[in-house]
Backbone as a chain_set.jsonl record, in Angstrom:
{"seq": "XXXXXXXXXXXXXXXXXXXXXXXXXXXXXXXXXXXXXXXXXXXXXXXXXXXXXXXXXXXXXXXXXXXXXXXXXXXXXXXXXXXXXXXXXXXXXX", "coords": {"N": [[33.729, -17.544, -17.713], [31.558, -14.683, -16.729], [30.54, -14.276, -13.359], [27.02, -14.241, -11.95], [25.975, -11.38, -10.923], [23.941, -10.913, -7.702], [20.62, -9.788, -7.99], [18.569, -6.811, -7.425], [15.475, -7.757, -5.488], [12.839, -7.557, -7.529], [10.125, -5.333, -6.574], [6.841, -6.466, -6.106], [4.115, -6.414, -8.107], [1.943, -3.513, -8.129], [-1.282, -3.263, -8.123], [-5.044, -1.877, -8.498], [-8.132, -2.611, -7.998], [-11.428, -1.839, -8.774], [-14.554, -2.173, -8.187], [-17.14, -0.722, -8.832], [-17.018, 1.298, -6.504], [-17.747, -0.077, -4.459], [-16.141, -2.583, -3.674], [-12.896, -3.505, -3.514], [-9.493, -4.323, -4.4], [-6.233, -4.628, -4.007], [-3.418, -5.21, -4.854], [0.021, -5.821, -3.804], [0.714, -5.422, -1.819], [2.449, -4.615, 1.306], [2.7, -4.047, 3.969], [-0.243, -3.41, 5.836], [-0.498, -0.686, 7.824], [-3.252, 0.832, 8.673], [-6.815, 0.349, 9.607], [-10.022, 0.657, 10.029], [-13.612, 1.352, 9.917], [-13.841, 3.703, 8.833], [-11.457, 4.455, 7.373], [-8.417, 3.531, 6.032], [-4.767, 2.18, 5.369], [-1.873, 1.436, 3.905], [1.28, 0.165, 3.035], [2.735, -0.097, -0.234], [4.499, -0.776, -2.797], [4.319, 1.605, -4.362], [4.355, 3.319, -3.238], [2.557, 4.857, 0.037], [-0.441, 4.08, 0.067], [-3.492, 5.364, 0.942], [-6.927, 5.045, 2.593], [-10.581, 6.115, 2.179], [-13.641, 6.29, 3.361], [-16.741, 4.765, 3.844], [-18.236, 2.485, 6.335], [-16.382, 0.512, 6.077], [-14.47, -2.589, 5.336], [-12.234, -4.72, 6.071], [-12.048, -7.445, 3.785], [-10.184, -9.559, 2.774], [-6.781, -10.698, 3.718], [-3.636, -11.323, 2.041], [-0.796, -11.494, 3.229], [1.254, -12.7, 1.89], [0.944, -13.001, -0.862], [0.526, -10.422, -1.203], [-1.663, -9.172, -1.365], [-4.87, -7.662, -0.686], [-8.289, -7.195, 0.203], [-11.228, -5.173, 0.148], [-14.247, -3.885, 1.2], [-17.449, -2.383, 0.887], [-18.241, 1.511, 0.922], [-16.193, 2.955, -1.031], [-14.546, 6.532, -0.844], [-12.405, 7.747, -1.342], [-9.212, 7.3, -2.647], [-5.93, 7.95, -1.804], [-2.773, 8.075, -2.529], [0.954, 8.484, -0.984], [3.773, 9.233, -0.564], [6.721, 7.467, 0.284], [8.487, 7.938, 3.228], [12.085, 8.418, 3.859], [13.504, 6.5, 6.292], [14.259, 8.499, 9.455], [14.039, 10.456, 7.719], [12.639, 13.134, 8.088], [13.156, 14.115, 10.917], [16.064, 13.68, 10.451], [16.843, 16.037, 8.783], [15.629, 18.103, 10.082], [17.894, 17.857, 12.587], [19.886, 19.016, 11.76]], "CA": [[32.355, -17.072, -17.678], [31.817, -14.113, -15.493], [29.754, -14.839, -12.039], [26.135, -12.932, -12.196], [25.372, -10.774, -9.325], [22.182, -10.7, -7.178], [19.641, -8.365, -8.361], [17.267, -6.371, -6.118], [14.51, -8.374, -5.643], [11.821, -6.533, -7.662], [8.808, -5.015, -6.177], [5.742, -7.323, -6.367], [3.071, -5.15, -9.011], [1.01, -3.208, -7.663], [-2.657, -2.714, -8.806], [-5.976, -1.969, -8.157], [-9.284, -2.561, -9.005], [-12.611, -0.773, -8.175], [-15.95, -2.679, -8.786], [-18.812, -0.215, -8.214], [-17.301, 1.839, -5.424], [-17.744, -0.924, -2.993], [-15.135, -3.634, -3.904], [-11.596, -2.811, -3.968], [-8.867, -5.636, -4.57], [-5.341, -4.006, -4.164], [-2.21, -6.149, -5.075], [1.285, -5.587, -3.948], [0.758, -5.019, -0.243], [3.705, -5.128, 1.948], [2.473, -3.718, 5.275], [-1.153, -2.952, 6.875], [-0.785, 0.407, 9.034], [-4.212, 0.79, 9.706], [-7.791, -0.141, 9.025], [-11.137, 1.419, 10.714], [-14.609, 1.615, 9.418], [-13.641, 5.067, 8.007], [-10.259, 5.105, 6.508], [-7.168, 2.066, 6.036], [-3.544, 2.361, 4.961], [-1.002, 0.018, 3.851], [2.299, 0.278, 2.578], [2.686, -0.851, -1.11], [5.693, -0.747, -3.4], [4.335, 2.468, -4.75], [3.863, 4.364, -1.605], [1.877, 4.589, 0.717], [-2.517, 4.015, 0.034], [-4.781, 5.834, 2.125], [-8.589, 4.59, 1.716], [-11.137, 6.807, 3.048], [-14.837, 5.998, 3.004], [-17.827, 4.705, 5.156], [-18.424, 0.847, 6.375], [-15.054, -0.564, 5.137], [-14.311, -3.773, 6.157], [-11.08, -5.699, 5.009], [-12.262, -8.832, 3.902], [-9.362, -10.408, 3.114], [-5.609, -10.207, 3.655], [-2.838, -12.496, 2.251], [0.697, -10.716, 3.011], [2.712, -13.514, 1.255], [1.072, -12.908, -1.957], [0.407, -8.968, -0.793], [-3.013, -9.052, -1.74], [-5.973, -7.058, 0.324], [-9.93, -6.972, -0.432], [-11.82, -4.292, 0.77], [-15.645, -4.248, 0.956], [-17.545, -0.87, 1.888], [-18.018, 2.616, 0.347], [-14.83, 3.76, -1.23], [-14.882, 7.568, -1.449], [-11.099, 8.478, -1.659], [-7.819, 6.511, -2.542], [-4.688, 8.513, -2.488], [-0.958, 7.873, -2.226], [1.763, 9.525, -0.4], [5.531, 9.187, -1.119], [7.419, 6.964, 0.985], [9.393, 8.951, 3.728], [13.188, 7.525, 4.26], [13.79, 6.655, 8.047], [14.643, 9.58, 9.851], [14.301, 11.83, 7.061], [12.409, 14.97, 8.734], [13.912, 14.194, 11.671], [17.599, 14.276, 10.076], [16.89, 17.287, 7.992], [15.989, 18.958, 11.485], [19.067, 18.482, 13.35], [21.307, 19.251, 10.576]], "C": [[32.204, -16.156, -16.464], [30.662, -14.501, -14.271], [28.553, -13.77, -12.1], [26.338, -12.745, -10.925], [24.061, -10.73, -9.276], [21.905, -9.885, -7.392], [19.206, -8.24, -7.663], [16.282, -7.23, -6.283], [13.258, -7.135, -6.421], [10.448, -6.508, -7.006], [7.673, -5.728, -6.286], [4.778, -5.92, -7.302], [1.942, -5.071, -8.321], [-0.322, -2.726, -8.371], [-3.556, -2.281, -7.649], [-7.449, -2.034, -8.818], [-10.143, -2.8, -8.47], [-13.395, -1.421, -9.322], [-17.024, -1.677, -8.355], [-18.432, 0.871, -6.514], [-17.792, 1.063, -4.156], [-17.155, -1.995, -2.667], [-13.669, -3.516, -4.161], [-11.055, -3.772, -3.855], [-7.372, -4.79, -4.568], [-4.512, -4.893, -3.75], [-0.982, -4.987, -4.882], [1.88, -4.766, -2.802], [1.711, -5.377, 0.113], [3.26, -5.115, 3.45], [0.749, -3.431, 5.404], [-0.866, -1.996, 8.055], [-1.817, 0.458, 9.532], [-5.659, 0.4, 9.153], [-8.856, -0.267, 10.331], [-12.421, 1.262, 9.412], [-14.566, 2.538, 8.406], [-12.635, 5.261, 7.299], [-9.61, 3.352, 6.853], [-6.511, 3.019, 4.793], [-2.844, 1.542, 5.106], [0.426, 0.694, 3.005], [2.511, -0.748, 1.183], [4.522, -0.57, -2.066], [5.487, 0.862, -4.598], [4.439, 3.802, -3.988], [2.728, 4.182, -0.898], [0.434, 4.707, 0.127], [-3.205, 4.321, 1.17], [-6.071, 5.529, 1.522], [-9.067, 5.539, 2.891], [-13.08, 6.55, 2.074], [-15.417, 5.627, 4.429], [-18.036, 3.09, 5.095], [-17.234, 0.066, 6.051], [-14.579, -1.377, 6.035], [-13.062, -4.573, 4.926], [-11.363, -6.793, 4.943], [-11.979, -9.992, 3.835], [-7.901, -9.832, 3.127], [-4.575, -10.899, 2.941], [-1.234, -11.391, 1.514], [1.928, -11.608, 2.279], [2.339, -12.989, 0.123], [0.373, -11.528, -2.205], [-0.649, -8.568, -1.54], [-4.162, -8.634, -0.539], [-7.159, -6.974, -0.38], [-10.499, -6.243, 0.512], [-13.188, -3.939, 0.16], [-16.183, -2.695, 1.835], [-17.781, 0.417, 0.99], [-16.733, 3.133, 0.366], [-15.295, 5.461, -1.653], [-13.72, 8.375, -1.606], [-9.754, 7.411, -1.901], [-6.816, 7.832, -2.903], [-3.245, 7.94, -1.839], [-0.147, 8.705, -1.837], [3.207, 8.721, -0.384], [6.007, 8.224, 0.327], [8.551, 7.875, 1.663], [10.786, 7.704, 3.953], [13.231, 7.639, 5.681], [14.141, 7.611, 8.625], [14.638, 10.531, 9.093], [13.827, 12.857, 7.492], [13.648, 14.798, 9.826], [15.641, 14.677, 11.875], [17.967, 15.421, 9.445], [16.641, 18.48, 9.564], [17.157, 19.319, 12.214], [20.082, 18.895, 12.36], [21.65, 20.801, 10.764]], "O": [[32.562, -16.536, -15.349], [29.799, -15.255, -14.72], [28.836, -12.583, -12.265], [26.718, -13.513, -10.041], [23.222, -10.593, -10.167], [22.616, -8.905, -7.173], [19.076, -9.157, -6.852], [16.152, -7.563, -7.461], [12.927, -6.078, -5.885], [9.741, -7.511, -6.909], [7.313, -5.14, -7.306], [4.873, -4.717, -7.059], [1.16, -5.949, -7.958], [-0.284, -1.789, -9.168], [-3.289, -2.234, -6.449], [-7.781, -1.589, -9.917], [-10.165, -3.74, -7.676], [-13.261, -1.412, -10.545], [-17.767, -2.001, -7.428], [-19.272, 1.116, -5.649], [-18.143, 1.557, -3.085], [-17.398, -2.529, -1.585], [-13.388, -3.421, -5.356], [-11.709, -4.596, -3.215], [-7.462, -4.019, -5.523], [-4.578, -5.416, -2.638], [-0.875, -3.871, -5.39], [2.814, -3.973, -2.682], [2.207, -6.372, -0.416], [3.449, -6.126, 4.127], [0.603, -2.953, 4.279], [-0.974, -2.431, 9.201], [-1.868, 0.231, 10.741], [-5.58, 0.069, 7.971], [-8.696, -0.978, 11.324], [-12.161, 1.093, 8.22], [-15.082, 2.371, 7.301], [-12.684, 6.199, 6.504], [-10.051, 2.422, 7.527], [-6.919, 3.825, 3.957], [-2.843, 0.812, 6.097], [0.339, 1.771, 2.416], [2.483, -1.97, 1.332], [5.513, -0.121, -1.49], [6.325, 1.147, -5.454], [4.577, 4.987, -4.292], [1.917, 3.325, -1.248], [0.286, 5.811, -0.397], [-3.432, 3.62, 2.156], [-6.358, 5.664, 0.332], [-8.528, 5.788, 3.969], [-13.491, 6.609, 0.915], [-15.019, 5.889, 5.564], [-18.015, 2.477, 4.027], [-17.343, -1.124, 5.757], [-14.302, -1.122, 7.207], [-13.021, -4.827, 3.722], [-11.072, -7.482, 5.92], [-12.527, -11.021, 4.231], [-7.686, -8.71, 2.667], [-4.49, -11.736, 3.84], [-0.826, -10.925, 0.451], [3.116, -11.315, 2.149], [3.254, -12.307, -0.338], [-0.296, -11.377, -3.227], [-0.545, -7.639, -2.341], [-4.249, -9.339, 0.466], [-7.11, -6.685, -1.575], [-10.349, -6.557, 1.693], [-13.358, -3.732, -1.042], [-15.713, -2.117, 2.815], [-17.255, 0.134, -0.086], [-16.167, 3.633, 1.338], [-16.138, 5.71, -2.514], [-13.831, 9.552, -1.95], [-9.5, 6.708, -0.923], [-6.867, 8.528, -3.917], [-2.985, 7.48, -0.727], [-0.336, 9.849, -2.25], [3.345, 7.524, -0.129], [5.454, 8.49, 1.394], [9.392, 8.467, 0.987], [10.623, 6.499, 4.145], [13.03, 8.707, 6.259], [14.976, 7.91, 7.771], [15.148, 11.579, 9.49], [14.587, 13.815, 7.351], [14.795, 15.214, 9.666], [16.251, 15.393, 12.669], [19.118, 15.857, 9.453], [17.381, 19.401, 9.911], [17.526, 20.459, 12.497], [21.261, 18.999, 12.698], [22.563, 21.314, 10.117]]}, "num_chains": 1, "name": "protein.A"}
């Protein structure tokens, strides 16, 4: 019988879901970069989430089961590509 090999662990799924522009629930958090009244960013398994709005308050966090709630005027979500470690940097000195 041959021996399996370890798989990558897969990605936890990422969602989201927008009640009314003032409730946001976003699954499949890995990291918290930043989080202000005016904007928050987190690192998800899709890339990065930028929130941008007015009053936002994280109301809850739970990084084991990479879940965030966010309370507040949402007036932008976008995503941005995951950079690899040093990648500008290594494309510079090259």
């Amino acid at each position: 019988m041959p021996e399996k090999t370890p798989r990558d662990p897969q990605p936890a799924p990422h969602d989201l879901i927008l009640e009314s522009r003032a409730h946001l629930t976003v699954t499949g958090v890995q990291k918290v970069l930043h989080c202000n009244a005016d904007s928050a960013a987190m690192e998800t398994g899709k890339g990065t989430l930028h929130l941008t709005g007015a009053q936002l308050n994280m109301a809850a966090l739970d990084l084991e089961t990479g879940e965030a709630k966010f309370t507040g005027r949402i007036d932008t979500l976008e995503y941005t590509a995951s950079v690899p470690a040093g990648g500008f940097l290594r494309r510079l000195l090259r």
